[in-house]
Tab-separated table of C-alpha atoms in Angstrom:
chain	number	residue	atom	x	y	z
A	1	UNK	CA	-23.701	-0.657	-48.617
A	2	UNK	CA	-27.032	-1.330	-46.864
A	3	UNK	CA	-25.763	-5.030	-46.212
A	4	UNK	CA	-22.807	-7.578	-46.774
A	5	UNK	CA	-22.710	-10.324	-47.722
A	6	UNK	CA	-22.024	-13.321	-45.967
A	7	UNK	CA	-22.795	-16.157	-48.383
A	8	UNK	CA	-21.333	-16.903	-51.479
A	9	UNK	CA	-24.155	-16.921	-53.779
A	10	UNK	CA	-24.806	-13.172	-52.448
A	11	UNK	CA	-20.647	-11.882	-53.028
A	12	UNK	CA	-21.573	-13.416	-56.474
A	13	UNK	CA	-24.579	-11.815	-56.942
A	14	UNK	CA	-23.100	-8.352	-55.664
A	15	UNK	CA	-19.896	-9.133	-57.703
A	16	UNK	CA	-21.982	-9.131	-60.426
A	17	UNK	CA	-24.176	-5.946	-59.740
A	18	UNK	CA	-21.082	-4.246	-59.499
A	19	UNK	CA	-19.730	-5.627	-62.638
A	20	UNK	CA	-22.842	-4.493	-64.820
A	21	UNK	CA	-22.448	-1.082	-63.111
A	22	UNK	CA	-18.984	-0.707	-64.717
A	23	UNK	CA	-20.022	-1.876	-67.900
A	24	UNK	CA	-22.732	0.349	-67.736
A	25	UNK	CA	-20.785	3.736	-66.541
A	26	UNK	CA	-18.540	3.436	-69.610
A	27	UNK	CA	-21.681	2.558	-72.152
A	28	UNK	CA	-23.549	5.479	-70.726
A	29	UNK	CA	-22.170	7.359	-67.920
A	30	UNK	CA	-22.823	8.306	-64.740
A	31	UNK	CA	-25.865	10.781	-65.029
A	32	UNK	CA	-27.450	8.169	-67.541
A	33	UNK	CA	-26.941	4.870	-65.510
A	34	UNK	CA	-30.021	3.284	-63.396
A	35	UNK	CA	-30.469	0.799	-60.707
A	36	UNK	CA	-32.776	-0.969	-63.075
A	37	UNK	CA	-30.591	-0.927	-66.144
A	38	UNK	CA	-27.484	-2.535	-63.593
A	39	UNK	CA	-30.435	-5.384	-62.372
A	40	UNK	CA	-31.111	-5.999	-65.954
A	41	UNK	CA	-27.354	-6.292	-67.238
A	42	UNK	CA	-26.699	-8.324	-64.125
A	43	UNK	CA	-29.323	-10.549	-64.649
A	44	UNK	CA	-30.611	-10.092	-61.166
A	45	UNK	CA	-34.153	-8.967	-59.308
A	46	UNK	CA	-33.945	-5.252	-59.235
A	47	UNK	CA	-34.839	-6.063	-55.335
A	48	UNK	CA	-31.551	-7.397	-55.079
A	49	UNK	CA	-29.957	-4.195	-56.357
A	50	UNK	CA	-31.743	-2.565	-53.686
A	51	UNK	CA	-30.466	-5.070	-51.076
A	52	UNK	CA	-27.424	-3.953	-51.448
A	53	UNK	CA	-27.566	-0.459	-52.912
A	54	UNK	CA	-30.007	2.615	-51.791
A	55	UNK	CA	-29.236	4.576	-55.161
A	56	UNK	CA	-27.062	4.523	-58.054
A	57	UNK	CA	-24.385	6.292	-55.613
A	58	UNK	CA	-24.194	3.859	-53.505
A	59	UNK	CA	-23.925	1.263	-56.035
A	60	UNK	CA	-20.666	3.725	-58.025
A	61	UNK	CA	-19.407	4.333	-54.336
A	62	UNK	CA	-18.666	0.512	-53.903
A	63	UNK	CA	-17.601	0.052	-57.191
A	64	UNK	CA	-14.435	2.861	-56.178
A	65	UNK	CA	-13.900	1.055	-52.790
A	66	UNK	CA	-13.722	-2.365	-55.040
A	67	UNK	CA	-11.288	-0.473	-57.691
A	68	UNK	CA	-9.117	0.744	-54.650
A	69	UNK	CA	-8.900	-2.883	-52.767
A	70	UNK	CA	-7.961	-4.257	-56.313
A	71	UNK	CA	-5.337	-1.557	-56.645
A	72	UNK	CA	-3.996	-2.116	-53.928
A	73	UNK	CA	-3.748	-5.985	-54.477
A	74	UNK	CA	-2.040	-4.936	-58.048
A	75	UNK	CA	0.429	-2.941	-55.979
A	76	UNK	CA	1.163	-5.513	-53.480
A	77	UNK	CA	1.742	-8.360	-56.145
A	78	UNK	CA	4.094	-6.334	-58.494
A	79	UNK	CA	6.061	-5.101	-55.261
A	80	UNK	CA	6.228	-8.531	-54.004
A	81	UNK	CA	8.312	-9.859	-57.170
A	82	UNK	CA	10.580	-6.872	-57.439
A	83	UNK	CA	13.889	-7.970	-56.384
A	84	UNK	CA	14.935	-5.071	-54.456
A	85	UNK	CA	12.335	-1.735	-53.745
A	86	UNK	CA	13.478	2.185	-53.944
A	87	UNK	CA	11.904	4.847	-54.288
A	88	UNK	CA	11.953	5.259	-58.443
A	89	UNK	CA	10.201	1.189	-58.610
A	90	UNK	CA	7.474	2.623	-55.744
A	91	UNK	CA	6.518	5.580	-57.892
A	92	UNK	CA	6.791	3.299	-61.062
A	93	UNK	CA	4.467	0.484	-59.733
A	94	UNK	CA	2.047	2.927	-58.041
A	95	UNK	CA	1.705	4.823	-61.586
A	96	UNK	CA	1.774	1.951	-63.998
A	97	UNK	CA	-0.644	0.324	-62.491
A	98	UNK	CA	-2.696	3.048	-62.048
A	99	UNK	CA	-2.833	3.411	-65.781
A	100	UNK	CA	-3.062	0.060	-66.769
A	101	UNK	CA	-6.336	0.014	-64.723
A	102	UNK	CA	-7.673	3.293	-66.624
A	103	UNK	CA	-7.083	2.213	-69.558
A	104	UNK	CA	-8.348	-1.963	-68.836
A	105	UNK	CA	-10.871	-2.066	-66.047
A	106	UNK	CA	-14.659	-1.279	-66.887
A	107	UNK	CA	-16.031	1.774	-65.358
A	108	UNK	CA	-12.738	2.583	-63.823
A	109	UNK	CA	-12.333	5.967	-66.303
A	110	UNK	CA	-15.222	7.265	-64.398
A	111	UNK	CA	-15.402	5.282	-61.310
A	112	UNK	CA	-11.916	5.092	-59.673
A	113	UNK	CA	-11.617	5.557	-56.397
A	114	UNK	CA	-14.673	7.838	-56.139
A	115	UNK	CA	-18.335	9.096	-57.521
A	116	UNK	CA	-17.976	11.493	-60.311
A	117	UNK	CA	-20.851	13.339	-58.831
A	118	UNK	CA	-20.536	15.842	-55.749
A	119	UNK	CA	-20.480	14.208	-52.495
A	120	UNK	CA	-22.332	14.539	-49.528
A	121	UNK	CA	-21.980	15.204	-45.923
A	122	UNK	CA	-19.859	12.626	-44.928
A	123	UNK	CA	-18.154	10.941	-48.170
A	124	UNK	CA	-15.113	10.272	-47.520
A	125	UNK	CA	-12.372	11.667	-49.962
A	126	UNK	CA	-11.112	9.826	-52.672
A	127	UNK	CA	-7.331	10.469	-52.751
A	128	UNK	CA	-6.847	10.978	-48.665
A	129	UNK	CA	-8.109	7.107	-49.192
A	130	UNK	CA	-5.676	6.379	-51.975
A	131	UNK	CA	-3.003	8.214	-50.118
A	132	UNK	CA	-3.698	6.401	-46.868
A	133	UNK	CA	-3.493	2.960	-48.608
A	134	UNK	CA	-0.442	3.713	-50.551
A	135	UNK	CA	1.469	4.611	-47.560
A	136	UNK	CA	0.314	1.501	-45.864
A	137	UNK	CA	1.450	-0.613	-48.943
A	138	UNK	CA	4.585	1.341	-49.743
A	139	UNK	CA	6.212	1.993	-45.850
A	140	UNK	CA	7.650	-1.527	-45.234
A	141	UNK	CA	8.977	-2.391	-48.407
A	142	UNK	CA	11.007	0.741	-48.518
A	143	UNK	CA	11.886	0.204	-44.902
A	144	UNK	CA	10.361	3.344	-43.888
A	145	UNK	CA	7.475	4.462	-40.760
A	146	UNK	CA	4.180	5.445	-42.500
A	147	UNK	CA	4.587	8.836	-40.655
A	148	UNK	CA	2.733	11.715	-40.899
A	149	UNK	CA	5.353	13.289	-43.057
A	150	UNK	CA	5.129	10.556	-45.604
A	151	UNK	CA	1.145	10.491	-45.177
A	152	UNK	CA	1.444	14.279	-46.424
A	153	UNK	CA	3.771	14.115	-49.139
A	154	UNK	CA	1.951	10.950	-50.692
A	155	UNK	CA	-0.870	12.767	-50.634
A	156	UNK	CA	0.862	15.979	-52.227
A	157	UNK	CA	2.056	13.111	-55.074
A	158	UNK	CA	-1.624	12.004	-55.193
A	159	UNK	CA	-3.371	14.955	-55.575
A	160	UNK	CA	-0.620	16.381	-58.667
A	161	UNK	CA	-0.824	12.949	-60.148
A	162	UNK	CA	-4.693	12.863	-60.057
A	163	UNK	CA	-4.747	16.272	-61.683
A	164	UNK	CA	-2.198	15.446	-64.190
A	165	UNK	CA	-3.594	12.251	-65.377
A	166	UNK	CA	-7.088	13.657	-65.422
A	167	UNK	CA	-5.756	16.100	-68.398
A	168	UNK	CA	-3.686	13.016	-69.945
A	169	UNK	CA	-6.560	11.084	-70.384
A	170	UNK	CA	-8.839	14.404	-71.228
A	171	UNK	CA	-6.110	14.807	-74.254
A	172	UNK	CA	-5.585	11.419	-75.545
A	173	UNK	CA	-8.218	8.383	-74.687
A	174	UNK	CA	-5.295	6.217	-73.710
A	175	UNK	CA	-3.708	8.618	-71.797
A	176	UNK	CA	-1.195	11.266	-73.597
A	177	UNK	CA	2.062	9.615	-73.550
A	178	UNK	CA	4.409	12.959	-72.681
A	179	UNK	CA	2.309	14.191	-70.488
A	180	UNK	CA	2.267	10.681	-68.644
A	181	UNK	CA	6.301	11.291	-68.558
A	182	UNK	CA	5.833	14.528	-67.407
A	183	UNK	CA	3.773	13.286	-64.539
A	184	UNK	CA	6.590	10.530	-63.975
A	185	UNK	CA	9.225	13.154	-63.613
A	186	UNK	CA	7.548	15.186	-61.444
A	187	UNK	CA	6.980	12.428	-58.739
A	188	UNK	CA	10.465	11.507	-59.148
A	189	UNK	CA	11.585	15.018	-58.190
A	190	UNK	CA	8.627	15.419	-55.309
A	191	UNK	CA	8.258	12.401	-54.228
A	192	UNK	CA	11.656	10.157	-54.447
A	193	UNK	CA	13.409	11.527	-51.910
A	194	UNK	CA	10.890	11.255	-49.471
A	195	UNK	CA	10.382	7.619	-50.523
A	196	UNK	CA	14.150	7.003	-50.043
């Protein structure tokens, strides 16, 4: 982002730039959506886009980093109610919500955690990110160090799951039920005892 904001009549405004984006990724995609078409829907100066935003990549970029922080707040709130933690409720939270947020969230089947377009020099990668957080989230509730070791299977678990999900929701538009189980077991078998 070219700026942040530090009022809060500009997190507004940027909340809703990045709201019209999502709307606007699953209307039209990601080749077919404009910094002028996201001012429009937002109801905001297309200088304002640009305030923020240098391109449309910028603008899908912070729309992941968004998805991820509110991810990661999803996480953190089911985790917090769940009267004890092991391994089997980690995966289940991590996954479910993960879902729930494909199939709910505008622009998130596109957008998740990263640009559906190839990056450039620099761009971070979408899953070590995902994999960093969820170590960070999922380390003190099961009582555990967010090692290295853990920091590399997580992001074994992330990359399979990412695959697997990606032909879930390629098969069925709300996400093929078996294969969803399939993906289940196999993070139960990879991941549990790492988690434990």
């Amino acid at each position: 982002m070219r700026r942040t904001p530090v009022q809060q009549r500009s997190a507004d405004r940027l909340a809703r730039i990045l709201d019209a984006c999502a709307e606007l990724l699953d209307e039209t995609g990601y080749e077919q959506l404009s910094t002028r078409a996201v001012a429009v829907r937002a109801g905001v100066p297309i200088g304002s886009v640009y305030r923020f935003f240098g391109n449309k990549r910028a603008m899908a970029a912070a729309l992941a980093h968004r998805n991820l922080d509110r991810y990661a707040a999803r996480i953190t709130a089911r985790l917090a109610v769940l009267p004890a933690v092991d391994a089997h409720a980690a995966i289940d939270t991590v996954l479910d919500e993960y879902i729930a947020m494909k199939r709910t969230v505008p622009g998130f089947a596109l957008v998740d955690f990263g640009v559906p377009a190839p990056g450039e020099a620099g761009d971070d990668d979408p899953n070590h990110l995902v994999a960093d957080r969820l170590c960070e989230l999922l380390a003190a509730p099961l009582g555990r160090p967010a090692d290295e070791t853990l920091r590399r299977k997580v992001l074994v678990g992330v990359e399979a799951t990412d695959a697997l999900l990606q032909l879930a929701f390629r098969t069925a538009a709300s996400g093929d039920p078996a294969l969803i189980a399939e993906t289940r077991e196999l993070l139960y078998a990879y991941l549990a005892p790492s988690l434990s």
